[in-house]
XYZ file of C-alpha atoms in Angstrom:
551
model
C 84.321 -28.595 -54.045
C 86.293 -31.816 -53.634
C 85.901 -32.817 -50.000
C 89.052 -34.520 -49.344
C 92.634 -33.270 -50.385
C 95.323 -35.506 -51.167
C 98.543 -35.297 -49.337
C 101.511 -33.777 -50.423
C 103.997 -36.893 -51.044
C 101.252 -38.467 -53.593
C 100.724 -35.439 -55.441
C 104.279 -35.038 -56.622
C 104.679 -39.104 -56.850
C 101.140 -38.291 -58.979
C 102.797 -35.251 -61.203
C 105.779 -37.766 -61.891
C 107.986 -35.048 -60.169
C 109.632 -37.910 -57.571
C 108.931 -41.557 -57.332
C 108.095 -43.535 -54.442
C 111.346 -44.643 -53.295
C 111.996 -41.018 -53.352
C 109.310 -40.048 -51.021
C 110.321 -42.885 -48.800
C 113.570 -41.716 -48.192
C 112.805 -37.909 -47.700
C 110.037 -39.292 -44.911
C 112.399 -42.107 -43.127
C 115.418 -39.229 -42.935
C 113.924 -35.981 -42.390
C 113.984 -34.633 -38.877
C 110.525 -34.446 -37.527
C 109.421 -31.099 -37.425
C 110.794 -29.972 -40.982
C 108.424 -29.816 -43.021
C 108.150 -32.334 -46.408
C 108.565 -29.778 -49.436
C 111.432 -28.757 -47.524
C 112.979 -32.033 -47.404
C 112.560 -32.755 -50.780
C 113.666 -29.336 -52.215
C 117.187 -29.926 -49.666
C 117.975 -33.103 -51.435
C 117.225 -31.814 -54.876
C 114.403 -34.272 -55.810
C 112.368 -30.834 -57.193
C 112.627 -27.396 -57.351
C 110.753 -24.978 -55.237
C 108.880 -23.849 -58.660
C 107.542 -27.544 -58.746
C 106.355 -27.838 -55.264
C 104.509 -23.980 -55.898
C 102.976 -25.524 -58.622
C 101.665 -28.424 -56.584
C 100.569 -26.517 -53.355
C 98.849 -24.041 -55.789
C 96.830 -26.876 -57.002
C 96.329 -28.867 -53.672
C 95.327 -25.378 -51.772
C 93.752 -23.822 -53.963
C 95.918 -20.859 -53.509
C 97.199 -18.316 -56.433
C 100.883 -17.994 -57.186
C 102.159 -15.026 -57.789
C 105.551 -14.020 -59.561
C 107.375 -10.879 -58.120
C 110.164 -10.615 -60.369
C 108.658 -7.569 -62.615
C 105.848 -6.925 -59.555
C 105.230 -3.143 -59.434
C 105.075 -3.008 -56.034
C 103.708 -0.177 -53.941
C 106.606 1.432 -51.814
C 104.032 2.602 -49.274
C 102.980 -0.711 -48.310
C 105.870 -1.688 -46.847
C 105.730 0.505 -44.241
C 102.764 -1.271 -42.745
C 104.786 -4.476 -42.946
C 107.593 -4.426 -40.261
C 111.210 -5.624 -41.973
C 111.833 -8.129 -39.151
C 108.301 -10.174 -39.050
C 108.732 -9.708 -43.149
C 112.149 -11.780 -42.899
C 110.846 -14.020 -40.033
C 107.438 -15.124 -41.594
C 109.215 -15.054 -45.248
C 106.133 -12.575 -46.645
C 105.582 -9.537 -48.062
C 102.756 -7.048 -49.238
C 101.668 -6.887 -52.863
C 98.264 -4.723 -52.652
C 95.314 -3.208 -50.899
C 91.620 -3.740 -52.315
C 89.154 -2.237 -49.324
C 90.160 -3.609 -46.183
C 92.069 -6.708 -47.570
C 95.371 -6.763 -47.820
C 96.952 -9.011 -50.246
C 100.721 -10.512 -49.395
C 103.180 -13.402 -50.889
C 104.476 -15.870 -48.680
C 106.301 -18.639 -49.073
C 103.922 -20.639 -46.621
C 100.689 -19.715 -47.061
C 99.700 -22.199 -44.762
C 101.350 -20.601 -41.537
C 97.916 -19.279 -39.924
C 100.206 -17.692 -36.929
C 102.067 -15.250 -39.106
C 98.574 -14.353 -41.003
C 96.756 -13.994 -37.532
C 99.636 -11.523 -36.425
C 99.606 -9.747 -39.229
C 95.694 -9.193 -39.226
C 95.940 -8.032 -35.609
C 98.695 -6.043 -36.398
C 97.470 -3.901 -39.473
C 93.276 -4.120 -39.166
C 92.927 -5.481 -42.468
C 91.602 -8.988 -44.101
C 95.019 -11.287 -45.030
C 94.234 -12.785 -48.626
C 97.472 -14.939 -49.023
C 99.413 -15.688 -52.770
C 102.253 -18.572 -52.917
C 105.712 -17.130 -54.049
C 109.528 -18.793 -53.796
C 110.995 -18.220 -50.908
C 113.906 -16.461 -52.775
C 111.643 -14.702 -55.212
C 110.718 -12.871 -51.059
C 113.662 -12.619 -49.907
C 115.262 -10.813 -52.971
C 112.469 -8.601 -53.002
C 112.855 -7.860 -48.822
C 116.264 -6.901 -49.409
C 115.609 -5.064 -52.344
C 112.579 -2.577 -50.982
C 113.022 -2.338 -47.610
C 116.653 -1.130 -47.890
C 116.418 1.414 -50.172
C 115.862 3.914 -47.861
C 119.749 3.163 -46.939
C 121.042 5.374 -49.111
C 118.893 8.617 -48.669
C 120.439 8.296 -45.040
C 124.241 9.141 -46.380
C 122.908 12.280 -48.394
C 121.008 13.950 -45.493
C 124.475 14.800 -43.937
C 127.840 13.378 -44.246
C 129.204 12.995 -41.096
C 132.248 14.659 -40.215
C 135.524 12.700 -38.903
C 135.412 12.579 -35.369
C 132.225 11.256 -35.865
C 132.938 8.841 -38.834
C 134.602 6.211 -35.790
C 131.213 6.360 -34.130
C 129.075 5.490 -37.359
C 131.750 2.562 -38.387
C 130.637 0.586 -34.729
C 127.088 1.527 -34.112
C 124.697 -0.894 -35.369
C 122.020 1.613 -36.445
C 124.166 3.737 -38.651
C 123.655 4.002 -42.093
C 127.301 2.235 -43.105
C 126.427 -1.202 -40.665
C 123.281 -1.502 -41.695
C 124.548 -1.330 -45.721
C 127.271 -3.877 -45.136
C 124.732 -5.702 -43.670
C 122.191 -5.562 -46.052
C 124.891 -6.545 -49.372
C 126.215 -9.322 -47.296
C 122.388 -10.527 -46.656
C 121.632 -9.858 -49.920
C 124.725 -11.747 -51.756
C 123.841 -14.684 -49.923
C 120.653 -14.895 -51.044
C 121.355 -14.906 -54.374
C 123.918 -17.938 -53.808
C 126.891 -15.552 -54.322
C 130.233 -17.219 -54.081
C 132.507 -13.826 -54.071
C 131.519 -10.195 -53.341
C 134.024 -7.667 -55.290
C 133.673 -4.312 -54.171
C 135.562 -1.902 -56.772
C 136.628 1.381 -56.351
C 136.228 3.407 -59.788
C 137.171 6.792 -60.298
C 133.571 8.319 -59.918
C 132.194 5.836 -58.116
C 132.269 2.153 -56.305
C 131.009 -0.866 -58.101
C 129.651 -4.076 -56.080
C 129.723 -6.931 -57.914
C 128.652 -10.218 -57.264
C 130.146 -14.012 -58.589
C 127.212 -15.918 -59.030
C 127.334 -19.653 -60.557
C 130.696 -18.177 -61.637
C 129.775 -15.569 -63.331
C 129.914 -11.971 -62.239
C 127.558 -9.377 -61.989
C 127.008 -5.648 -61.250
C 124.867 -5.858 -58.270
C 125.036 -1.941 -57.336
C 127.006 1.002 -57.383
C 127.228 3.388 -54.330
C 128.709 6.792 -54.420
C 132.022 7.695 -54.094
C 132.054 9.406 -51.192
C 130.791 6.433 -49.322
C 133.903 3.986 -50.334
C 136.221 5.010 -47.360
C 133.900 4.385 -44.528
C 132.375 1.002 -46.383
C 136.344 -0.137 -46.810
C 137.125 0.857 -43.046
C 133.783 -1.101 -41.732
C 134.557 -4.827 -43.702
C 138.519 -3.792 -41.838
C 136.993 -3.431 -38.329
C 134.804 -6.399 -39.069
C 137.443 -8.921 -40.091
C 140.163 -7.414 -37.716
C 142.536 -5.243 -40.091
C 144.439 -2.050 -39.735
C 142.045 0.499 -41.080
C 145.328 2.906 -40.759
C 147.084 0.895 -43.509
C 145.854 1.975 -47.384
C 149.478 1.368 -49.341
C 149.618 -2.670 -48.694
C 147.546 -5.901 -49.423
C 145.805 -6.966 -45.978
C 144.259 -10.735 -45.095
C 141.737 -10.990 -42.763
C 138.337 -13.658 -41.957
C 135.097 -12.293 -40.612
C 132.613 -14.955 -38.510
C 129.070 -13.479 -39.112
C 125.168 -15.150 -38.446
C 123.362 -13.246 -41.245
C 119.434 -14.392 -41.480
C 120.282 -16.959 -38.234
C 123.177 -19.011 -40.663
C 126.516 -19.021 -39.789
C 128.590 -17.785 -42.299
C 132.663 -17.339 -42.775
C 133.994 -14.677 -44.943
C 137.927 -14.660 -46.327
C 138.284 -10.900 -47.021
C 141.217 -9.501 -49.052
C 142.145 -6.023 -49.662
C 144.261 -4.900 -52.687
C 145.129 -1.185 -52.870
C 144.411 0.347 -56.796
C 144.259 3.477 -58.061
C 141.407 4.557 -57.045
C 141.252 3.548 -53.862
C 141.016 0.036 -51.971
C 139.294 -3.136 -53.898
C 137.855 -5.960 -51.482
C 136.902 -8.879 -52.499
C 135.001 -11.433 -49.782
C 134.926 -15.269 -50.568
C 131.807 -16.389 -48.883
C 131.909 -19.889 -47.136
C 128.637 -20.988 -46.398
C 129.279 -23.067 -43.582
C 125.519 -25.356 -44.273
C 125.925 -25.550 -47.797
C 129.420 -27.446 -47.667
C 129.258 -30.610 -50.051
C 130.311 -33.463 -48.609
C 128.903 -36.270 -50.342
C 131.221 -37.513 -53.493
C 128.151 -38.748 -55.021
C 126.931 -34.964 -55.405
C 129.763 -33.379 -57.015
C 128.472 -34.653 -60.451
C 131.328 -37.180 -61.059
C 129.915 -39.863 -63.569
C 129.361 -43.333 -62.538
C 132.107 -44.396 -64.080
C 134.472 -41.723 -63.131
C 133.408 -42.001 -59.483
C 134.175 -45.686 -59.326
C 137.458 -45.197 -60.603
C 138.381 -42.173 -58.144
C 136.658 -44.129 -54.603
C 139.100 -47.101 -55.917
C 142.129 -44.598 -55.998
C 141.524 -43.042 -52.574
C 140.590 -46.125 -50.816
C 144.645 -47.545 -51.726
C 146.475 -47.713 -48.788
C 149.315 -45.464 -50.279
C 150.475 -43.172 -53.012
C 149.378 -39.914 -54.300
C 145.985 -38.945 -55.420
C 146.071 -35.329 -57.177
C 142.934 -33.066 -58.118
C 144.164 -30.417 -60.991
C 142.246 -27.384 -62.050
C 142.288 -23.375 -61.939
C 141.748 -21.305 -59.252
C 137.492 -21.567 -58.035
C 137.088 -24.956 -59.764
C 135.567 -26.819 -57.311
C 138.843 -28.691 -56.099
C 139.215 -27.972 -52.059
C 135.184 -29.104 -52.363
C 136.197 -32.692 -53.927
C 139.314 -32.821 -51.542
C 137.023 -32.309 -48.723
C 134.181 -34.860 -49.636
C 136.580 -37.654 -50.216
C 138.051 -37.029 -46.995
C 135.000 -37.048 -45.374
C 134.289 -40.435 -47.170
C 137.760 -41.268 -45.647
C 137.066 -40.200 -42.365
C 136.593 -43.095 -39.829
C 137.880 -43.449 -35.756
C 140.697 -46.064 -37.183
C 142.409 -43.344 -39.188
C 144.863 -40.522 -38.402
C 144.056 -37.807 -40.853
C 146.182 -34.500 -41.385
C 145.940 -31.506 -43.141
C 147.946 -28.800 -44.049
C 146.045 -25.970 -45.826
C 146.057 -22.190 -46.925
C 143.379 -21.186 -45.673
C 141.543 -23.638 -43.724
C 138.406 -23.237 -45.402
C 136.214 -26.041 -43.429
C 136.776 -27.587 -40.109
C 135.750 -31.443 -40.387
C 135.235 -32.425 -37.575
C 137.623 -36.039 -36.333
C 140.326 -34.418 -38.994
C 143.479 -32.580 -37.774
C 143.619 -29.357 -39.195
C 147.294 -27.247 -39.969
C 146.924 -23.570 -41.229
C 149.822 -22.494 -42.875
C 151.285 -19.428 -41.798
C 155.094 -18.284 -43.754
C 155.508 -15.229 -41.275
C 156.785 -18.096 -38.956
C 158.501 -20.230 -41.351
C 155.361 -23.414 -41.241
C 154.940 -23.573 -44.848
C 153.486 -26.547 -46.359
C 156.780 -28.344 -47.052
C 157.556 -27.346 -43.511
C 154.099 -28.577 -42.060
C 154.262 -31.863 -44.249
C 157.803 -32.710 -42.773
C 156.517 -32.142 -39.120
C 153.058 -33.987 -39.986
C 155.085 -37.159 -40.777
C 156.343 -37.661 -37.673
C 152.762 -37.348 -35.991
C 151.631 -41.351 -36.994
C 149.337 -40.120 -40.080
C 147.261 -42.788 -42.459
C 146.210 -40.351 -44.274
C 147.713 -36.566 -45.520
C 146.123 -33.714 -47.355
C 148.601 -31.154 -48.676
C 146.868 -28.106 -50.144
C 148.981 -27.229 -52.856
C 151.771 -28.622 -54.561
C 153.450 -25.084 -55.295
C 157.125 -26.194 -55.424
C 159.681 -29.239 -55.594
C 160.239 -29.301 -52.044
C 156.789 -30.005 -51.460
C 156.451 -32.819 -53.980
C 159.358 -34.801 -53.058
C 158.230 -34.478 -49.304
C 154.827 -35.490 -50.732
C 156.305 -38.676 -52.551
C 158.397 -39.245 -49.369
C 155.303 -39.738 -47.330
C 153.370 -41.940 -49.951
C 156.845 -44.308 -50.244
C 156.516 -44.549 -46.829
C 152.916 -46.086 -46.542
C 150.970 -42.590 -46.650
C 147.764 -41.619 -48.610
C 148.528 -38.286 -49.442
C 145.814 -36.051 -51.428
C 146.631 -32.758 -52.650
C 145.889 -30.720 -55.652
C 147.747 -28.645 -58.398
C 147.435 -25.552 -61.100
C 147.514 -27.470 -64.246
C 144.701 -27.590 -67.042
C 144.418 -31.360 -67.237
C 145.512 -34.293 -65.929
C 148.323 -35.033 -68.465
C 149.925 -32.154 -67.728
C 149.933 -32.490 -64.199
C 152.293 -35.608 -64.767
C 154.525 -33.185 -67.077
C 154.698 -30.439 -64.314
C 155.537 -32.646 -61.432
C 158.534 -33.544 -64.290
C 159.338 -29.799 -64.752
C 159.358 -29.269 -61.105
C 162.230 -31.593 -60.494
C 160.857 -34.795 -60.119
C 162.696 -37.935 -61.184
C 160.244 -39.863 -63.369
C 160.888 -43.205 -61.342
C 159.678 -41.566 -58.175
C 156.798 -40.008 -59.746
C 155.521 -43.551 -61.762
C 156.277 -44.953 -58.174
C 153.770 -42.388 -56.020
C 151.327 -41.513 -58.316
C 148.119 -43.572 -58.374
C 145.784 -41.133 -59.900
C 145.343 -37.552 -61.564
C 141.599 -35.870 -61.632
C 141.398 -32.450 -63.686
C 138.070 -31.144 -63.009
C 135.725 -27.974 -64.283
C 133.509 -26.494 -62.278
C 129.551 -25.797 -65.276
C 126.743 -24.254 -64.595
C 123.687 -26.298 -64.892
C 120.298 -24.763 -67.106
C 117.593 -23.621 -64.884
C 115.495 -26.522 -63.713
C 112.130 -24.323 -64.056
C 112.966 -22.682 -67.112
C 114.902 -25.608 -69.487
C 112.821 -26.763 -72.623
C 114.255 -29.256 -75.156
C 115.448 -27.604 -78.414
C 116.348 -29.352 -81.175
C 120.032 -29.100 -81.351
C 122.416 -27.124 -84.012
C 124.630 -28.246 -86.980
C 127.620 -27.288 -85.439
C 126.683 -29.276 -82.310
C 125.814 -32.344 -84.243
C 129.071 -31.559 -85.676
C 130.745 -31.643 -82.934
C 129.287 -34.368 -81.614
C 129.934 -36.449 -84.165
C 133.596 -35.464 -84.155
C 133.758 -37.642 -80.107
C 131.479 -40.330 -81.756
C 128.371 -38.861 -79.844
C 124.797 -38.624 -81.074
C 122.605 -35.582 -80.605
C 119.288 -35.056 -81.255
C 118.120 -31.891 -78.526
C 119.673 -30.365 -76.408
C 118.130 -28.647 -73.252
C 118.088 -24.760 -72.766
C 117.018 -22.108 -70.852
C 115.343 -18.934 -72.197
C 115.285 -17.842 -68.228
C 113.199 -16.820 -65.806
C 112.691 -15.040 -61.867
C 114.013 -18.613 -60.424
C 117.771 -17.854 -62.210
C 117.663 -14.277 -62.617
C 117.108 -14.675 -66.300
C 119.980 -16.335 -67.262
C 118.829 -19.466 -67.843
C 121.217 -20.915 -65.646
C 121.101 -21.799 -62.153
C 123.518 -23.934 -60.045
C 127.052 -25.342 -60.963
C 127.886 -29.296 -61.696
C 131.349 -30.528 -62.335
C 132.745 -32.030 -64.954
C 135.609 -34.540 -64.518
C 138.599 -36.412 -66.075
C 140.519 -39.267 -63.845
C 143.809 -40.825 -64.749
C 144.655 -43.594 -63.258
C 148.207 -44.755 -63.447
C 149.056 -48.550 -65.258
C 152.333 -50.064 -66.033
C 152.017 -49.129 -69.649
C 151.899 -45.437 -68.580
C 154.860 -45.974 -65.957
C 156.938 -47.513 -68.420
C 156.392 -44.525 -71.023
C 157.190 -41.820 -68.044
C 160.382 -43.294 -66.858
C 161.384 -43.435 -70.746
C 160.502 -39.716 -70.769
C 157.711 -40.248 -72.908
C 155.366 -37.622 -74.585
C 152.048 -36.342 -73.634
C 150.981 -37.229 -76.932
C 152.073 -40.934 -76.028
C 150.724 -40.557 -72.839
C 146.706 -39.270 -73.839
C 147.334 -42.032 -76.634
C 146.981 -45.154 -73.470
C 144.363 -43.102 -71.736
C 142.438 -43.444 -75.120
C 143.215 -47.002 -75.214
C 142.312 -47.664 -71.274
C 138.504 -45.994 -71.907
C 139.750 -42.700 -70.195
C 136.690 -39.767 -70.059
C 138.004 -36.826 -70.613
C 136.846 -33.174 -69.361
C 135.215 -32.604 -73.222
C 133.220 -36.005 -73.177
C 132.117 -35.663 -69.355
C 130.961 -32.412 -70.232
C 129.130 -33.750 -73.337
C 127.462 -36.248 -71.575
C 126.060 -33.934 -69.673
C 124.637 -31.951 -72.453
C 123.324 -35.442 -73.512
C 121.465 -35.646 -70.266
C 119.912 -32.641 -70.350
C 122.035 -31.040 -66.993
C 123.837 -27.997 -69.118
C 124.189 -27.303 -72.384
C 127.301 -27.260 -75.423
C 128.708 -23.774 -74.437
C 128.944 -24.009 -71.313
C 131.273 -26.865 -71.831
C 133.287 -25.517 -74.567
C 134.001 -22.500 -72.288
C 135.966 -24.473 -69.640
C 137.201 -27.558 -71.965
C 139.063 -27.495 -75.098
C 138.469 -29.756 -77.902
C 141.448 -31.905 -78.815
């Protein structure tokens, strides 16, 4: 038995899973009583499946996996839900009088000491992910939710009573979905009415997925509970309704947009989650390449014009609008937005929600903003012409104004602003920059293996004068839900404006013409980021080829 064990920080700089300067920085900035696998795992240095690996090895302590676990239903009666959720463990087996759990902390000696006391039995402890416990919390000891709807459906004077008290059957399901989407890093919750019965599904890493369905009896009362939560008229079935909910679930503060749409069958919700600790707000993190981020800090940092982020709807835009006005955000500069919705507060920025029913739309907003001594202006949207010339009003005037627009890349934003009105002299006069970004998902961290890579990709590599040898893929595993996948990156193009491209606009030049300089100038565009990233092992060929388009 080896007498002395090594700590923590050397291990992984041992392993090769962080290097020195990496452990130096996690120590210096963490605050002093988190603990140092949790600091590196927040920045992203590893992944919790590294640091199991490594505690398994420096305690001596078993992992244990409890994606296919065949649990023992029983057990989790002896285990009380609340000190399961607080102490992150839960019970696997008995053998005699030991009882066996998973915890994601093996070394927290309280929570085994209570536990002992509290059952009678011998605590043998097994490392497992902290989301690998969670998942399995909210999957087992919830399940008992539904049995309580079939042992009597309650009739409607009663039906008010159950929507409000918070030990009734419908609260504590609500409860248990939103607690459970979050989680699994959901990003929307859809919950759709079908003609038997009522799908929830949830958008993870993009992608959605049937989490559950619930029967159809139950959609009424789990439609008029989200309406009493975020303040709607559970009266109203026939129109579209708006609302936010504020909720702590699992002590985090989170914000919920919830819409309502009425369908055929009923009422479909849908509930954009904004997780107000996970906000990015760091431009180095949004996966913009070295080049591509030098080029955009330049553009933002002018002291006037227009700097405009393209994309579709849920590409990561409001996220890259946000982090370079945090970057902006210093006690010499006025900075204003107008928005729809106001999806984070920053704090030191002045925020404007827009709101039609009273005539402040963002044209209206932008024209009153102007006259409140701004440096710097974030429009929302650029929906319509009024907007735009307002917008290139305010950057003629000595304004930075950032805003974004529906286009799928940043050559055709330049054509749209045309189509919208715009004379091309004002527009070659505002403009600095155009970014059209993607939003990938990145391969599983635990589960990627190099693979050698196919024909067609070395095809298609070859066409954008890129080598490729392998390529890095996940077969998946309990860390990504076996998908292989876990996490999003995005991928990038930035136009920057030159007097070659100004000259060709106020000609009314092509796009053609116009991707022809960006060629010239050493542009990266949305298919090359992407491929890059392939290169570099972050996602793989598909995934790119499903939000870019090969020219």
């Amino acid at each position: 038995m080896v007498s002395t064990r090594k700590r923590l920080g050397d291990l992984l700089v041992e392993s090769g899973l962080i290097d020195d300067e990496q452990l130096t920085t996690a120590l210096d900035e963490k605050p002093r009583e988190q603990k140092l696998g949790d600091a590196l795992l927040q920045r992203g240095y590893i992944t919790e499946q590294q640091l199991i690996e490594v505690l398994e090895f420096q305690l001596g302590i078993p992992h244990v996996n409890l994606f296919r676990y065949p649990f023992d239903p029983k057990l989790f009666n002896i285990v009380p839900k609340e000190f399961a959720k607080r102490s992150l463990i839960v019970p696997l087996k008995t053998e005699g009088d030991k009882l066996f759990v998973a915890m994601s902390d093996p070394m927290d000696y309280l929570a085994i000491d209570d536990l002992r006391l509290s059952t009678g039995f011998h605590i043998e402890a097994a490392i497992a992910s902290k989301d690998d416990i969670l998942r399995t919390i909210s999957k087992y000891y919830d399940d008992d939710l539904l049995e309580d709807f079939f042992i009597e459906k309650p009739e409607e004077a009663a039906e008010q009573q159950e929507l409000t008290d918070l030990d009734s059957p419908i609260v504590r399901l609500v409860n248990q979905v939103l607690s459970s989407a979050i989680t699994q890093k959901t990003s929307d919750i859809h919950i759709d009415p079908q003609e038997h019965q009522v799908a929830i599904r949830f958008r993870v890493d993009g992608m959605l997925k049937t989490e559950r369905f619930l029967p159809k009896h139950m959609q009424s009362m789990l439609t008029a509970r989200i309406k009493i939560l975020s303040n709607l008229d559970i009266t109203e079935h026939r129109i579209p309704q708006d609302g936010r909910i504020k909720v702590t679930i699992d002590f985090r503060p989170i914000d919920l947009r919830v819409s309502t749409l009425p369908t055929v069958y009923g009422e479909k919700v849908v509930m954009r989650i904004l997780d107000l600790s996970s906000s990015l707000n760091d431009l180095t993190k949004l996966g913009f390449s070295s080049l591509n981020l030098s080029r955009f800090i330049k553009e933002i940092e002018r002291p006037n014009g227009i700097v405009l982020i393209s994309g579709p709807t849920g590409s990561g835009k409001s996220s890259t609008l946000y982090a370079a006005l945090n970057r902006l955000n210093m006690e010499e500069v006025n900075i204003i937005t107008v928005e729809d919705p106001v999806e984070y507060q920053l704090e030191g920025v002045n925020q404007i929600q827009v709101n039609p029913q009273v005539g402040l739309t963002f044209a209206a907003g932008l024209r009153s903003i102007l006259r409140q001594d701004p440096d710097i202006v974030m429009v929302g949207e650029i929906r319509d012409r009024e907007t735009v010339e307002i917008a290139i009003r305010a950057s003629l005037t000595g304004h930075l104004v950032l805003s974004t627009i529906h286009t799928n890349d940043s050559i055709a934003s330049i054509t749209r602003l045309i189509d919208m009105g715009v004379e091309p002299f004002l527009l070659t006069a505002s403009v600095n920059a155009v970014v059209a970004q993607r939003l990938i998902r990145r391969v599983c961290r635990d589960c990627g293996k190099p693979m050698p890579a196919s024909n067609r990709e070395k095809e298609l590599f070859g066409k954008r004068s890129k080598d490729i040898d392998t390529v890095v893929r996940g077969p998946g595993c309990a860390a990504c839900n076996m998908t292989g996948y876990r996490g999003r990156v995005a991928i990038h193009e930035v136009l920057v404006m030159n007097d070659e491209m100004r000259e060709v606009i106020n000609n009314h030049g092509t796009p053609a013409q116009l991707r022809e300089i960006a060629v010239r100038n050493g542009m990266i565009f949305l298919i090359d980021d992407g491929l890059e990233k392939v290169q570099q092992g972050i996602t793989t060929t598909e995934e790119v080829l499903r939000v870019a388009l090969i020219e």
